[in-house]
Coordinates of C-alpha atoms in Angstrom, one line a residue:
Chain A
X1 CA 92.0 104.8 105.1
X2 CA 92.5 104.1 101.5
X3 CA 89.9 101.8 100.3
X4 CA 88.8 100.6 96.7
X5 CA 85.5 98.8 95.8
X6 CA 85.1 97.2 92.6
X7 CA 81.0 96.6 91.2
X8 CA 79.4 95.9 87.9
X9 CA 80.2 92.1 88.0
X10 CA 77.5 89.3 87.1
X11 CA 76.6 87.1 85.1
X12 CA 76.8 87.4 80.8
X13 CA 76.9 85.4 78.0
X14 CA 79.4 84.9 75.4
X15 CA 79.9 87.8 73.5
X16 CA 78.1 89.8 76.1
X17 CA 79.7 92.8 77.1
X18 CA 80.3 94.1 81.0
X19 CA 81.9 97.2 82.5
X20 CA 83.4 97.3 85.7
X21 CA 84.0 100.3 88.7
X22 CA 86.2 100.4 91.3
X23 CA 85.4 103.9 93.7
X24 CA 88.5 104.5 95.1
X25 CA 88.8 106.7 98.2
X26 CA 91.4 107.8 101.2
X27 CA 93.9 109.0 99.1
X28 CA 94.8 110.9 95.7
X29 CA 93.5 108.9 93.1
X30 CA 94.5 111.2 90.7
X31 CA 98.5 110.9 90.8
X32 CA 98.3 107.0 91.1
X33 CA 98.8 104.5 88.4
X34 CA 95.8 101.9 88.5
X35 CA 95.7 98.4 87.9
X36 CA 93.2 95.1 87.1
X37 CA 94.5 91.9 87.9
X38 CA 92.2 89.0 87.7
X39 CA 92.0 85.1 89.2
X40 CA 89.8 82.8 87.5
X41 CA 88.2 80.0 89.9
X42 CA 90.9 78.0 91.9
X43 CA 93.9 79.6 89.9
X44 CA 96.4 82.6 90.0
X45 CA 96.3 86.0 89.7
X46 CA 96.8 86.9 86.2
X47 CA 97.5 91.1 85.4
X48 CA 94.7 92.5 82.8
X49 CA 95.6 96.0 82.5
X50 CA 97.1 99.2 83.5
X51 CA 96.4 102.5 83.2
X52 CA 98.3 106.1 84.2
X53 CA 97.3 108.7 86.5
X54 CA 95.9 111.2 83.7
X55 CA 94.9 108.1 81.5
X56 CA 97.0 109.0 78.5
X57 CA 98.8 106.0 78.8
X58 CA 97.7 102.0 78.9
X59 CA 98.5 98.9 78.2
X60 CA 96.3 95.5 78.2
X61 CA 97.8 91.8 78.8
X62 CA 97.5 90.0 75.3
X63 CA 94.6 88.0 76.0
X64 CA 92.2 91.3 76.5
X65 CA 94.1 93.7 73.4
X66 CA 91.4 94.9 71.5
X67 CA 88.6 93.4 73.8
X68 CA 88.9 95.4 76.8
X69 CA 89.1 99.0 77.8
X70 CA 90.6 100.5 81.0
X71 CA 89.6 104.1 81.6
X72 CA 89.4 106.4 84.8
X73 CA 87.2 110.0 85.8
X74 CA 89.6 111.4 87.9
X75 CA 87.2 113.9 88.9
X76 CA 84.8 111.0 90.4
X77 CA 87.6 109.3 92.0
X78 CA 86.6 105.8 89.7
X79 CA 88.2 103.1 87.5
X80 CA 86.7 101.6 85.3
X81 CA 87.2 98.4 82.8
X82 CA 85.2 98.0 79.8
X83 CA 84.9 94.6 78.8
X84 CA 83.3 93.2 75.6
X85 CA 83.8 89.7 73.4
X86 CA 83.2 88.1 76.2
X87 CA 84.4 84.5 76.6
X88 CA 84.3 81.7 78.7
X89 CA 87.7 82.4 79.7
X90 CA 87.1 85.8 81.4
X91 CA 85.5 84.5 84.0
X92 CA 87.5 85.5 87.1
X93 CA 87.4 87.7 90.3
X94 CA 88.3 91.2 89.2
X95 CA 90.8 93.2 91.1
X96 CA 91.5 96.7 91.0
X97 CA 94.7 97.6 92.5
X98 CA 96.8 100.8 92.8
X99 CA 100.1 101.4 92.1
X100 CA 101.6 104.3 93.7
X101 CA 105.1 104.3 92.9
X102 CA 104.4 103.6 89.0
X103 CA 106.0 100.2 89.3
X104 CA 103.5 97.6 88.1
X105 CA 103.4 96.3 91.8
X106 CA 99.9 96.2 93.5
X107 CA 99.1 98.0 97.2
X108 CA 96.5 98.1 98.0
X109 CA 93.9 95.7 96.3
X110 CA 90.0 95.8 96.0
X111 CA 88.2 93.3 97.1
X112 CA 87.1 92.0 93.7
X113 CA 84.0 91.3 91.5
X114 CA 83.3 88.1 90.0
X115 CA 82.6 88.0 86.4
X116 CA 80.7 84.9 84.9
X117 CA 80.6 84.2 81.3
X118 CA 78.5 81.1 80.4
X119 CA 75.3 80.2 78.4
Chain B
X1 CA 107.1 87.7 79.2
X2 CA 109.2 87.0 82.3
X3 CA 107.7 83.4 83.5
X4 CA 107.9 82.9 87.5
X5 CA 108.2 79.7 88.7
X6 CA 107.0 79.0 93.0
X7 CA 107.9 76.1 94.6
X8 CA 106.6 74.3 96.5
X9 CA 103.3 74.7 95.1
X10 CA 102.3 73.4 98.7
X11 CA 103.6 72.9 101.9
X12 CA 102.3 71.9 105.3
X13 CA 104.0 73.2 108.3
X14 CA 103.5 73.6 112.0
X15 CA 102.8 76.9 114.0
X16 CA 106.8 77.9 114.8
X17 CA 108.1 76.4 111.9
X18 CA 110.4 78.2 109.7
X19 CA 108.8 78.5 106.1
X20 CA 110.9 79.3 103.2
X21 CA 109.0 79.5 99.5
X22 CA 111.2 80.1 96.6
X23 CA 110.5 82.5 93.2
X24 CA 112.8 81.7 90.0
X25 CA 112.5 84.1 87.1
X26 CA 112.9 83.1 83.5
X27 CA 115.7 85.8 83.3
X28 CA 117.1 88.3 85.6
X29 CA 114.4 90.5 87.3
X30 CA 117.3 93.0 89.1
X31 CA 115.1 92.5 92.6
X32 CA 112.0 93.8 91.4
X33 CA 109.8 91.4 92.4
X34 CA 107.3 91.6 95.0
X35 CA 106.0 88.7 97.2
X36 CA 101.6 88.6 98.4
X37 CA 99.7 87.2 100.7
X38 CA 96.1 85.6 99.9
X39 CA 93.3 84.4 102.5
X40 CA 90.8 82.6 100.9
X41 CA 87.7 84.9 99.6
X42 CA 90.0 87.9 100.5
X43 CA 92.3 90.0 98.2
X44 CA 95.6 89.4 97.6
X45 CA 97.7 92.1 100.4
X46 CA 101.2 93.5 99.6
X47 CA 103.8 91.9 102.3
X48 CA 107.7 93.1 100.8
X49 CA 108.7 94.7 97.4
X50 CA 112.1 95.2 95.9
X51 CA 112.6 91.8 96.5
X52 CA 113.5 92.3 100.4
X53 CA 112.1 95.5 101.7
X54 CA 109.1 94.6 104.1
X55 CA 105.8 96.3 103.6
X56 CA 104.9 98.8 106.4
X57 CA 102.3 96.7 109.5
X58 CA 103.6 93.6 108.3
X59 CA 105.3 91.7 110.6
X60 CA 109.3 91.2 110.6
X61 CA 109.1 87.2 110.8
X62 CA 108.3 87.8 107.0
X63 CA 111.8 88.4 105.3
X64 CA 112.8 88.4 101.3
X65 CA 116.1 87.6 99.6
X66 CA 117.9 87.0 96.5
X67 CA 118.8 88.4 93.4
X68 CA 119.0 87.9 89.9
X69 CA 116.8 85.3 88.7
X70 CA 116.0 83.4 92.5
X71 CA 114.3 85.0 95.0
X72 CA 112.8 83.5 98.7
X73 CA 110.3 84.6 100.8
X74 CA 110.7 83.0 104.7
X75 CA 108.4 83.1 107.4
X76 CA 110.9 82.7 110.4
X77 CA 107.9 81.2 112.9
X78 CA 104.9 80.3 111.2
X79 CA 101.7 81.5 113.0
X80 CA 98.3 80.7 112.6
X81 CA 97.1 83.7 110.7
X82 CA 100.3 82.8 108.0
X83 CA 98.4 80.0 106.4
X84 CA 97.3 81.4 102.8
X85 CA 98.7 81.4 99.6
X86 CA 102.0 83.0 98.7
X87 CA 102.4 84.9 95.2
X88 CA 105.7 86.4 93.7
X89 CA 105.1 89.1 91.0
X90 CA 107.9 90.4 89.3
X91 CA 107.5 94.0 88.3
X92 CA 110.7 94.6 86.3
X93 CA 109.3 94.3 82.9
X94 CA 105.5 94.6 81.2
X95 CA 103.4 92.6 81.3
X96 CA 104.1 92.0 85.0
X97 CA 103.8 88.4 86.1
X98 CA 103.3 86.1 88.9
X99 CA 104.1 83.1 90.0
X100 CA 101.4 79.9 90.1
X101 CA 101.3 80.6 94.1
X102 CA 102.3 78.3 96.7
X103 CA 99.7 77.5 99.6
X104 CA 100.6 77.1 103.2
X105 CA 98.8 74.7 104.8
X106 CA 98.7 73.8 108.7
X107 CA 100.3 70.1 109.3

């Protein structure tokens, strides 16, 4: 069964820095493309990031450039999101989703970690 | 960036009603888009991609059409495990986006 669990969420305060994990398990982590998608309180799902199988190759929604990092240890089956400068803004469930036709579409989906980022 | 517009951004329907919830792009998406499911407190689950190609377990009253920029999702008999929120993505150019979401609710 494939399954990814996300962790590292909580609570931080502006400026404050966070880094997510998702564990990813049930199949071959290493040939999929891996996403973060995020949904703040109440609203939509917004995409954050992407990442390639070997990790070569990303790219970051606007909001996050130059804030956020997405990485992966292929050999620990894990993705990971490094998140620093953070604002009020980021707060939002965290998704980690795969991608395994290299599409930028989403199957399956964690089941998310809430970042807070308040005072 | 490729804005998706839902609508409606609610409805409320009856078990065995015939649901239709419609996705416009802001400029032709070539039927890469892909529709999802959300339960509240639960992740967002894959239910067709390519615009009409149904995601495998889910079931067949869940169909997708359209092309260029408008694109439907219909639920041909609404059952009680259907009411959630809808989400089109389009995936044909980065960064991919959704659509605000349109919620199902029972009437």
């Amino acid at each position: 069964e494939v399954q990814l669990v996300e962790s590292g969420g909580g609570l931080v305060q502006p400026g404050g820095s966070l880094r997510l994990s998702c564990a990813a398990s049930g199949f071959t982590f290493s040939s999929y493309w891996m996403h973060w998608v995020r949904q703040a309180p109440g609203k939509g799902l917004v995409w954050v990031s992407r990442i390639n199988s070997d990790g070569s190759s990303t790219s970051y929604a606007d909001s996050v450039k130059g804030r956020f990092t997405i990485s992966r240890d292929n050999a620990k089956n894990t993705l990971y999101l490094q998140m620093n400068s953070l604002r009020a803004e980021d707060t939002a469930v965290y998704y980690c989703a795969s991608d395994p036709w290299q599409l930028n579409w989403f199957d399956p989906w964690g089941q998310g970690t809430l970042v807070t980022v308040s005072s | 960036d490729i804005q998706m517009t839902q609508s409606p951004s609610s409805l409320s329907a009856s078990v065995g009603d015939r649901v239709t919830i419609t996705c416009r792009a802001s400029q032709g998406i070539s039927n890469s888009l892909a529709w999802y499911q959300q339960k509240p407190g639960k992740a967002p689950k894959l239910l067709l991609y390519a615009a009409s190609r149904l995601e495998s377990g889910v079931p067949s009253r869940f169909s997708g059409s359209g092309s260029g920029t408008d694109y439907t999702l219909t639920i041909s008999s609404l059952q009680p495990e259907d009411f959630a929120t809808y989400y089109c993505q389009q995936y044909y150019s980065t960064p991919p986006t959704f659509g605000q979401g349109t919620k199902v609710e029972i009437k």
